[in-house]
mmCIF file of C-alpha atoms and ligand atoms in Angstrom:
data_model
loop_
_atom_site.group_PDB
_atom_site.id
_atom_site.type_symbol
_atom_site.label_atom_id
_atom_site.label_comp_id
_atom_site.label_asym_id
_atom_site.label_seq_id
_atom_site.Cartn_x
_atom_site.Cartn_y
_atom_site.Cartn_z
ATOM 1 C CA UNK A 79 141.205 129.972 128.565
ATOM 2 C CA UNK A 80 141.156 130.977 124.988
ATOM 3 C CA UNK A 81 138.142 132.786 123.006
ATOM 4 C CA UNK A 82 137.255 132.079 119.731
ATOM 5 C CA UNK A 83 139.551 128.720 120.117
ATOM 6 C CA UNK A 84 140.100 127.237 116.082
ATOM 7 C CA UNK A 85 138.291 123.934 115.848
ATOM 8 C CA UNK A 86 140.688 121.271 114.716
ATOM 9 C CA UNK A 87 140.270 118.017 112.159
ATOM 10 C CA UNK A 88 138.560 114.662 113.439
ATOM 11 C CA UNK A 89 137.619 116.444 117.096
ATOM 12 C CA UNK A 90 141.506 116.794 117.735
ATOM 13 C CA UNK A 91 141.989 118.793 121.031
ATOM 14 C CA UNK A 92 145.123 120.507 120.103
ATOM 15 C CA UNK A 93 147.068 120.704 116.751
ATOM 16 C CA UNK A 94 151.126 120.660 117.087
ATOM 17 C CA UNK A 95 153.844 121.676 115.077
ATOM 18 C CA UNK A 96 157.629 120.904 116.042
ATOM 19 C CA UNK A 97 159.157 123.535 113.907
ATOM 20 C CA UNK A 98 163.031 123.184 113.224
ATOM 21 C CA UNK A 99 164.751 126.642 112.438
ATOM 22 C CA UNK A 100 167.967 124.678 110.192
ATOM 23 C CA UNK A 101 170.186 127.511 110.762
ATOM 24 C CA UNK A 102 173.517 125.494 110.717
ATOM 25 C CA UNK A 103 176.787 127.593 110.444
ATOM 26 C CA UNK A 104 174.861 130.117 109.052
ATOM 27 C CA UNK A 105 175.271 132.247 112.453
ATOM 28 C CA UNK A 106 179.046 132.349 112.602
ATOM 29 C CA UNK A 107 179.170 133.663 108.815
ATOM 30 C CA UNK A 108 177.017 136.278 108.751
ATOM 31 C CA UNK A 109 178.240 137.271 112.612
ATOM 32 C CA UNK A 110 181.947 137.341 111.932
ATOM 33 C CA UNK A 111 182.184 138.296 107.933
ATOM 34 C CA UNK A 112 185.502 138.811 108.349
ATOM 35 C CA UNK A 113 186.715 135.366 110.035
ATOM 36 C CA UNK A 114 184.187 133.387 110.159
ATOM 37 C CA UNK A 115 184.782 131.042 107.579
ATOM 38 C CA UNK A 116 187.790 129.460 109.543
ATOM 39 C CA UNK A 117 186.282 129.697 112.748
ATOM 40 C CA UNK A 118 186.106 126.034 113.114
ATOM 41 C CA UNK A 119 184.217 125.420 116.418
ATOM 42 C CA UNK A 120 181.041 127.287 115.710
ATOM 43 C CA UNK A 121 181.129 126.317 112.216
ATOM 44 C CA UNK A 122 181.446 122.440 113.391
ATOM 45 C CA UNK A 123 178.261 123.202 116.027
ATOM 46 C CA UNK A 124 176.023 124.308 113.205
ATOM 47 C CA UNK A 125 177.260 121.602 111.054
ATOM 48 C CA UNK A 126 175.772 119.075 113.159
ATOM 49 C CA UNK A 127 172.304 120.252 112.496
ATOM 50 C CA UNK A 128 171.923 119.587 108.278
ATOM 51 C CA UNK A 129 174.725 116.334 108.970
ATOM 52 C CA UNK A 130 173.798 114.471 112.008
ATOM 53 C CA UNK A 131 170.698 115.368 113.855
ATOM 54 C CA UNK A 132 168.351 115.906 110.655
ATOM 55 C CA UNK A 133 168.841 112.130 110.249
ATOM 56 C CA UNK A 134 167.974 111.778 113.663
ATOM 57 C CA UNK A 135 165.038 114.060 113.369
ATOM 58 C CA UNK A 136 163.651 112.202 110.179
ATOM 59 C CA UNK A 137 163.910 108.712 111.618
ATOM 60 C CA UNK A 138 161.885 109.750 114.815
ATOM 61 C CA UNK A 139 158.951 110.982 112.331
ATOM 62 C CA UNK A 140 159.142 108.474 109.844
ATOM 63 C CA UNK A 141 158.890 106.161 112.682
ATOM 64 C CA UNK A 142 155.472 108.174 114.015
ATOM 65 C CA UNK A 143 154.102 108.785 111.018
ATOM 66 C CA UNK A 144 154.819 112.653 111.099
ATOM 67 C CA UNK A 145 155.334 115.075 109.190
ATOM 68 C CA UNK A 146 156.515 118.277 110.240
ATOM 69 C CA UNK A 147 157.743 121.874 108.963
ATOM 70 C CA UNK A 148 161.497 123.000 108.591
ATOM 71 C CA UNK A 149 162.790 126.488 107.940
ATOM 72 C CA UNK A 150 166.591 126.715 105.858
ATOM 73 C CA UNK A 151 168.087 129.736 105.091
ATOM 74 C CA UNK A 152 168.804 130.055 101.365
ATOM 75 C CA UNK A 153 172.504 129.650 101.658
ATOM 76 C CA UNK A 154 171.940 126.586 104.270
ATOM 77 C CA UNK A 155 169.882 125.024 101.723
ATOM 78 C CA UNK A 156 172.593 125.676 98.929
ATOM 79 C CA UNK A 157 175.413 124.566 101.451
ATOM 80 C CA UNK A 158 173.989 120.767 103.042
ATOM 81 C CA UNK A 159 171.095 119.648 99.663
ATOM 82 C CA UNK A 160 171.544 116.219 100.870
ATOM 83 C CA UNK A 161 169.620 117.369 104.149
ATOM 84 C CA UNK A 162 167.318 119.358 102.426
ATOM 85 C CA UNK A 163 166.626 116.214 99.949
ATOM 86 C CA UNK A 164 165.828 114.045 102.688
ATOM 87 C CA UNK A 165 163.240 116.641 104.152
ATOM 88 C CA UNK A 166 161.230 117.018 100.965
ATOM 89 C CA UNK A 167 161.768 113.027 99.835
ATOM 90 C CA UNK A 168 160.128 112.063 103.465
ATOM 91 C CA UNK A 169 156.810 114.710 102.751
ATOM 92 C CA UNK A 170 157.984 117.730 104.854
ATOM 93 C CA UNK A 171 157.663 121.415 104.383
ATOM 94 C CA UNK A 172 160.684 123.574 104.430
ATOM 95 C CA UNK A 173 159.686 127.633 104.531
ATOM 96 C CA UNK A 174 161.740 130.586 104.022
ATOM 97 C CA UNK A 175 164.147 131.840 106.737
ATOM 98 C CA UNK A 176 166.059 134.224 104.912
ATOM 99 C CA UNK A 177 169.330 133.886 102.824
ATOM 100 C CA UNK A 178 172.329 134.100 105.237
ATOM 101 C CA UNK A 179 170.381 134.452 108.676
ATOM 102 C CA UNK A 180 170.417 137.958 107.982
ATOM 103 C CA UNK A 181 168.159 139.808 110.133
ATOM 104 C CA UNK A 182 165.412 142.110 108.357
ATOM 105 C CA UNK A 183 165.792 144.722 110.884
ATOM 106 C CA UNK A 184 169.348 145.445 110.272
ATOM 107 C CA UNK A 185 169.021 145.719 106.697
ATOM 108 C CA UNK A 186 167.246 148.627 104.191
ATOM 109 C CA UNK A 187 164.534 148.091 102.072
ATOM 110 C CA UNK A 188 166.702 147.385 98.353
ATOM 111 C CA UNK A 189 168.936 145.263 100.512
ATOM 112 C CA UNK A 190 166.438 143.381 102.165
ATOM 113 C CA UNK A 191 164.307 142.264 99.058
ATOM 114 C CA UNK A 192 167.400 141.387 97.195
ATOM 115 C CA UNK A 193 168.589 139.040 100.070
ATOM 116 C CA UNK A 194 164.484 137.696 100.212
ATOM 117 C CA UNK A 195 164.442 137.189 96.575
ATOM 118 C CA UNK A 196 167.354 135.891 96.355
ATOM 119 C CA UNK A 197 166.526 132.902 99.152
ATOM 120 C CA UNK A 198 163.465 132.815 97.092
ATOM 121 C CA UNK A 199 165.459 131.777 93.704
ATOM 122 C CA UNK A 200 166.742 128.910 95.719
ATOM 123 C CA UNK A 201 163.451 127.127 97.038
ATOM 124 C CA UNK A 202 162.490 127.473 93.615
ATOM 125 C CA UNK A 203 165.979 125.303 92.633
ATOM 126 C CA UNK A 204 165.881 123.194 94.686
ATOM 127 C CA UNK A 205 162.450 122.227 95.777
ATOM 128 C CA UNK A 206 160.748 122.886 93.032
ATOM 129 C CA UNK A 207 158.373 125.419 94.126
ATOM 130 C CA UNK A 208 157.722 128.150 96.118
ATOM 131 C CA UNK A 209 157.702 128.296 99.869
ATOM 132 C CA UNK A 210 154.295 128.877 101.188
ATOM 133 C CA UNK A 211 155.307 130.122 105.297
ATOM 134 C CA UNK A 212 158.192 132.545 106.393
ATOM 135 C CA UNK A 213 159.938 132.882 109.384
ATOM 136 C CA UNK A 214 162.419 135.851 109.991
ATOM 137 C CA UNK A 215 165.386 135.167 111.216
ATOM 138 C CA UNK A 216 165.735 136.272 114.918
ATOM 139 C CA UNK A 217 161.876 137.037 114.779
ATOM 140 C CA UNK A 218 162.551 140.403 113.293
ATOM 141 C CA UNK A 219 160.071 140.767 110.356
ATOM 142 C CA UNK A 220 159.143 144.015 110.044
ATOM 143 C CA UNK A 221 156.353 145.920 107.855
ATOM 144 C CA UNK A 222 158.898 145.140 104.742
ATOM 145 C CA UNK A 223 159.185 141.753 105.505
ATOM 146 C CA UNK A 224 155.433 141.224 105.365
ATOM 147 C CA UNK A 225 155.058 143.105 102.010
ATOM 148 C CA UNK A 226 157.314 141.188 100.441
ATOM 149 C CA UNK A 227 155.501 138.273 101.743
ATOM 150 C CA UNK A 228 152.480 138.997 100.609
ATOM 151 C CA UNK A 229 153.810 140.442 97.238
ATOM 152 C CA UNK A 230 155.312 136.852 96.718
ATOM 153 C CA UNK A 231 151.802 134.863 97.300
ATOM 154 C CA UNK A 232 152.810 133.608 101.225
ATOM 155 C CA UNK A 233 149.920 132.524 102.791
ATOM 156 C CA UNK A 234 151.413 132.597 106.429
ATOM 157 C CA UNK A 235 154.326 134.025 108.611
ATOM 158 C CA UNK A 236 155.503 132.923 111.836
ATOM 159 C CA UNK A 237 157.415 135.319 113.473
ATOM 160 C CA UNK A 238 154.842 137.503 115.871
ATOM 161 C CA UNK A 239 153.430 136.768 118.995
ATOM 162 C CA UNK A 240 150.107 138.568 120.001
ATOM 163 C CA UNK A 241 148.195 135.610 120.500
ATOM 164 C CA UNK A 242 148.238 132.250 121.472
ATOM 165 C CA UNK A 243 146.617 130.554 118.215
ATOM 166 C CA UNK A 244 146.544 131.414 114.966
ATOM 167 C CA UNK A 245 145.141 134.824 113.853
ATOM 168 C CA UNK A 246 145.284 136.962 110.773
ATOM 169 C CA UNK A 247 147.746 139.752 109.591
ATOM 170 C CA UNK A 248 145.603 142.602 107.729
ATOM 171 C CA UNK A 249 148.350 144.877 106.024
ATOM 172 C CA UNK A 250 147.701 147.995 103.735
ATOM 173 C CA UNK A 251 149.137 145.106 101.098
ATOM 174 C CA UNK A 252 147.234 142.027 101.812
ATOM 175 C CA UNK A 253 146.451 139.346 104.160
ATOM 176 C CA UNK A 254 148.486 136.257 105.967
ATOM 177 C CA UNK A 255 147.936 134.050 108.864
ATOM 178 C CA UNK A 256 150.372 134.285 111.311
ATOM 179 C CA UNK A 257 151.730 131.102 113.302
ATOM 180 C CA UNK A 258 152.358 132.813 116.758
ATOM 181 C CA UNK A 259 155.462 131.706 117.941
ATOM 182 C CA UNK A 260 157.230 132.614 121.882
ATOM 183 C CA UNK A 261 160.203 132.042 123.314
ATOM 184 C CA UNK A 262 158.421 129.978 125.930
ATOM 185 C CA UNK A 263 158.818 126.927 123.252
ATOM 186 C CA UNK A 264 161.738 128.323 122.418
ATOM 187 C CA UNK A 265 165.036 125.610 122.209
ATOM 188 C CA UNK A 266 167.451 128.653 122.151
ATOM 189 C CA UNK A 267 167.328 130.016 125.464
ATOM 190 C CA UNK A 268 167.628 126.467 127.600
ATOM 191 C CA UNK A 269 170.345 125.741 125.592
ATOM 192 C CA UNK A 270 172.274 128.004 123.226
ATOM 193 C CA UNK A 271 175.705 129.065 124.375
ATOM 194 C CA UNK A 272 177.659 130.673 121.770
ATOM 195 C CA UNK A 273 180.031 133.739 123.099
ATOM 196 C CA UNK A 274 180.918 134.400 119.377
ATOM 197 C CA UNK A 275 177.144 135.913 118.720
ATOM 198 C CA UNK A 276 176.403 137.115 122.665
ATOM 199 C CA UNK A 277 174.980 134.471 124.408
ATOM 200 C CA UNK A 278 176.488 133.217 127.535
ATOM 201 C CA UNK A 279 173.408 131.270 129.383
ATOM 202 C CA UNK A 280 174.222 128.256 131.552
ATOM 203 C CA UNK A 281 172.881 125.416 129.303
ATOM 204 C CA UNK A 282 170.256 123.304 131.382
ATOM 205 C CA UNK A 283 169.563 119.648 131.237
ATOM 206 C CA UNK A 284 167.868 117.985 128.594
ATOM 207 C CA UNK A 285 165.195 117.171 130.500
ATOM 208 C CA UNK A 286 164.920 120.910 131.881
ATOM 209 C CA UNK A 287 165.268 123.003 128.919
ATOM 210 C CA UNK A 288 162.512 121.121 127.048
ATOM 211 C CA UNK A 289 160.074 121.161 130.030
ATOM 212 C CA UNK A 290 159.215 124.683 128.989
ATOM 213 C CA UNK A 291 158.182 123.596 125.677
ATOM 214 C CA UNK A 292 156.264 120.795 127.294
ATOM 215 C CA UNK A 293 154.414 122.690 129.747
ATOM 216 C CA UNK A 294 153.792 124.757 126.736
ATOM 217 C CA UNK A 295 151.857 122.143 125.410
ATOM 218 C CA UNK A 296 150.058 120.884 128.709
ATOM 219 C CA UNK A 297 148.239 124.547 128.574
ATOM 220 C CA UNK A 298 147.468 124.523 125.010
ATOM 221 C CA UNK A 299 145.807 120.932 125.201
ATOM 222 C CA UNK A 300 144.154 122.023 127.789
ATOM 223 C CA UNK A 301 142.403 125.056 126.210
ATOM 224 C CA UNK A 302 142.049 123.593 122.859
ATOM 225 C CA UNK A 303 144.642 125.476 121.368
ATOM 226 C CA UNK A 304 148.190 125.622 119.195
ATOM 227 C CA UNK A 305 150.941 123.974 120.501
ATOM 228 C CA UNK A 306 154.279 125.134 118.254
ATOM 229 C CA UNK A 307 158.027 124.380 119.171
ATOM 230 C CA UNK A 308 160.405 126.409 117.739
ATOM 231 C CA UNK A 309 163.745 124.536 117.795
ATOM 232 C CA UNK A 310 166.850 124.087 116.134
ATOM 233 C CA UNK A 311 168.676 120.783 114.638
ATOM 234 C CA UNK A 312 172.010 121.453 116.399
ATOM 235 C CA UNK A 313 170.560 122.196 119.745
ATOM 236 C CA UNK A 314 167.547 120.062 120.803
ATOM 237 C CA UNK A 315 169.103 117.273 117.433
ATOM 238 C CA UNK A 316 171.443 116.625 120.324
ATOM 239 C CA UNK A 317 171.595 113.313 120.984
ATOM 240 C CA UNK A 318 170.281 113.234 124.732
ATOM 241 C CA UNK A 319 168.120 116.335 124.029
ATOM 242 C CA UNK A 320 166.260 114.241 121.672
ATOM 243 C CA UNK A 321 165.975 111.093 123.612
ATOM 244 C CA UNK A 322 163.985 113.497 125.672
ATOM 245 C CA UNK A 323 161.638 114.286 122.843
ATOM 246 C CA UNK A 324 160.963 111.226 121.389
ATOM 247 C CA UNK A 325 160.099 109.727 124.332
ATOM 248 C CA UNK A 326 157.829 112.940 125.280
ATOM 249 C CA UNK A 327 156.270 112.839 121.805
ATOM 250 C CA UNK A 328 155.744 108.907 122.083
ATOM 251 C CA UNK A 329 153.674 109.823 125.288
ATOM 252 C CA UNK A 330 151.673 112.521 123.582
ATOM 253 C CA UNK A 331 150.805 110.717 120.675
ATOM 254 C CA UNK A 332 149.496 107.555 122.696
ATOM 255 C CA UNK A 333 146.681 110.614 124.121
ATOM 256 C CA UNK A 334 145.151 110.458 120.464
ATOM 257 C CA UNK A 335 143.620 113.360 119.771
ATOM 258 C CA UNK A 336 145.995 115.663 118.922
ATOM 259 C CA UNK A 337 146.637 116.858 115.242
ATOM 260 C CA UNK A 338 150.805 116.997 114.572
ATOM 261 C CA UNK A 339 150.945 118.413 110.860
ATOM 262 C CA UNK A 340 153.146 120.933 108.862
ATOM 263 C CA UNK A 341 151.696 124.925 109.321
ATOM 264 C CA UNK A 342 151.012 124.214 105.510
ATOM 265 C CA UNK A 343 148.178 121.574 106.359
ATOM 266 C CA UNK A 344 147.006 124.134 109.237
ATOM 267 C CA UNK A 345 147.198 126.882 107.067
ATOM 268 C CA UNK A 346 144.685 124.618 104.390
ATOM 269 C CA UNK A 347 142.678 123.939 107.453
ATOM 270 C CA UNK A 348 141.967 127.669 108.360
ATOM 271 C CA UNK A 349 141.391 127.872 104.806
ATOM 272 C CA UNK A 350 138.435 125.554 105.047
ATOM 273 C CA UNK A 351 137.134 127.288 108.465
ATOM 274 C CA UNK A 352 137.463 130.551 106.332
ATOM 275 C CA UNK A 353 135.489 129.454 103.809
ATOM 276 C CA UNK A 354 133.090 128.395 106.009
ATOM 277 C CA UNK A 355 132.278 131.770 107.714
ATOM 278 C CA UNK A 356 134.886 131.413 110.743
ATOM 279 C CA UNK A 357 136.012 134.668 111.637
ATOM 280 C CA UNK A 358 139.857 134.566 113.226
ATOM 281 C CA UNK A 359 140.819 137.326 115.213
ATOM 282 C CA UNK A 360 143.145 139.993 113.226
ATOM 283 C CA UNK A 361 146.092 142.262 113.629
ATOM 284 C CA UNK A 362 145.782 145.257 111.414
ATOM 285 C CA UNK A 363 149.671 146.884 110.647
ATOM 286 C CA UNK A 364 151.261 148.588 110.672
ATOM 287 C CA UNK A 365 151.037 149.232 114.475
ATOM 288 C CA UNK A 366 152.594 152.377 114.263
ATOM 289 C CA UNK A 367 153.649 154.693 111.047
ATOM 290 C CA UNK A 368 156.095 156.850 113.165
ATOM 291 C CA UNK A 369 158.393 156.993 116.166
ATOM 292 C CA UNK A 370 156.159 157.139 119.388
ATOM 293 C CA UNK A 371 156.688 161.398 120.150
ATOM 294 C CA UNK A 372 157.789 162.055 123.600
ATOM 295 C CA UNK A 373 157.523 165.423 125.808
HETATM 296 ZN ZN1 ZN F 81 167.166 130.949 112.631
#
C-alpha cells in the first residue's frame, strides 16, 4: 500500500520512467587517473553504451512511441555528441550526472561546484539549455549537491530513497522534488562486473537480473505508484539484456494505462497537482548538522 498515492494523467495506474545513467568510460578515467586512458578493456565496455546500445535504445522507443530521460556526465557528453544528438533530435531529456563521474562525497565544497558548473557549461553547449533533473553519480548527493541544485533553478533530483513515489526536498535553500530511486531497479548489481572499480558479482541472466526491476514494477502498478529503472547503456544496452526489455515493455504497454514519460513531464505534472492544492509528502534537510555523538 501507499498513502497519499500521486494521481496520474488520463486515469493511468502507474507512471514509468526507464532512466539510462550514460556513464560510458567515464568510470575507468576518473578510477585509474593515472592509467586509465590506455586501459583498453574497460574503456571498450563503456564505449559500447554512447556507440552501440544508445542506437539500440532509441529504435526500441521510437518504435513505442516513448520518450524517456537520460543522464551524461559532462565529459561523456563532450566525448560521444553524436549520441547525445540523437537523444535530444528523438525528444528525450538528458539531466546532469556530474562532469567526470566524480562522486560529490569525495570532493570539497570549491571543488565540487567547479566540477557541477563546469558539467553545467556543457548542457548549455550542447543542448541548448539548462538541465532541469540531477542525478549524483553513485547516489552520493549530499547537502552541497542540493544547494547547488537549487541555486541553479533544478526543479528535481533523483538520487534519495525515502519513499516509494515522488516527494519533496525542503532545504534551508529551497525546494525540489525528488525522483526516489533503489537499487531494487537497479541494472548495476545483476550485472556489473568490473574488478578495476571493486565489483566482482557473478553476472546473472538476462532474464534474471531484470526480474528485479520487473517485479519492481508489478508492486508499483499495483499500488498506484512510480515505477523508475535506473540502468545503464553498456549493461542492460546489451544485446540479449535488451531483447528482454523490449519484449517486457511490449507486454506492459499492451496493459494501457500506464504513463511512460521523461521525470521532466512528471515533474510538470506534480506541478499541476501543486497548483491545485495537492500536498506531497516532504523531507526537510539537512537530516543531521553534525556527527551523531557517541558515549
Ligand atoms: Zn553513473
Amino acid at each position: 500500500m501507499i498513502r497519499d498515492p500521486i494521481p496520474w494523467p488520463n486515469g493511468a495506474r502507474c507512471a514509468c520512467a526507464i532512466t539510462f545513467d550514460i556513464d560510458a568510460d567515464s568510470l575507468i578515467h576518473i578510477s585509474k587517473p593515472r592509467d586509465g586512458f590506455d586501459r583498453l578493456y574497460p574503456i571498450s565496455m563503456g564505449r559500447y553504451g554512447p556507440t552501440v546500445a544508445i542506437p539500440r535504445i532509441l529504435d526500441t522507443y521510437r518504435r513505442l512511441g516513448l520518450k524517456q530521460s537520460f543522464f551524461a556526465p559532462g565529459w561523456v557528453m563532450e566525448q560521444y555528441p553524436d549520441a547525445i544528438e540523437a537523444i535530444l533530435a528523438a525528444g528525450h531529456e538528458i539531466g546532469h550526472h556530474g562532469y567526470l563521474h566524480e562522486d560529490p562525497t569525495e570532493i570539497g565544497g570549491a571543488e565540487q561546484r567547479y566540477w557541477f558548473e563546469r558539467a553545467l557549461d556543457v548542457h548549455r553547449r550542447l543542448t541548448g539549455r539548462l538541465p532541469r533533473g540531477y542525478r549524483a553519480p553513485v547516489y552520493n548527493a549530499n547537502g552541497a549537491t542540493l544547494d547547488l541544485l537549487v541555486e541553479h533553478g533544478f526543479r528535481y533530483d533523483s538520487s534519495l530513497m525515502a519513499d516509494d513515489i515522488p516527494y519533496r526536498l525542503a532545504t534551508p535553500k529551497g525546494r525540489l522534488y525528488e525522483m526516489p530511486v533503489h537499487w531494487g531497479s537497479d541494472d548495476w548489481p545483476p550485472f556489473a562486473h568490473y574488478p578495476e572499480i571493486g565489483y566482482m558479482m557473478p553476472v546473472m541472466a538476462p532474464s534474471a537480473g531484470l526480474a528485479a526491476s520487473f517485479e519492481e514494477f508489478e508492486a508499483q502498478y499495483e499500488a498506484g505508484g512510480f515505477w523508475m529503472a535506473i540502468w545503464h547503456p553498456f549493461l542492460t544496452g546489451r544485446l540479449a539484456r535488451w531483447r528482454v526489455v523490449e519484449r517486457w515493455l511490449e507486454g506492459v504497454l499492451a496493459r494501457g494505462n500506464v504513463w511512460f514519460a521523461t521525470l521532466e513531464q512528471i515533474t510538470d505534472h506534480l506541478d499541476g497537482l501543486a497548483a491545485a492544492g495537492h500536498e506531497f509528502r516532504t523531507e526537510r534537510l539537512p537530516y543531521y548538522d553534525k556527527p551523531v555523538q557517541l558515549g
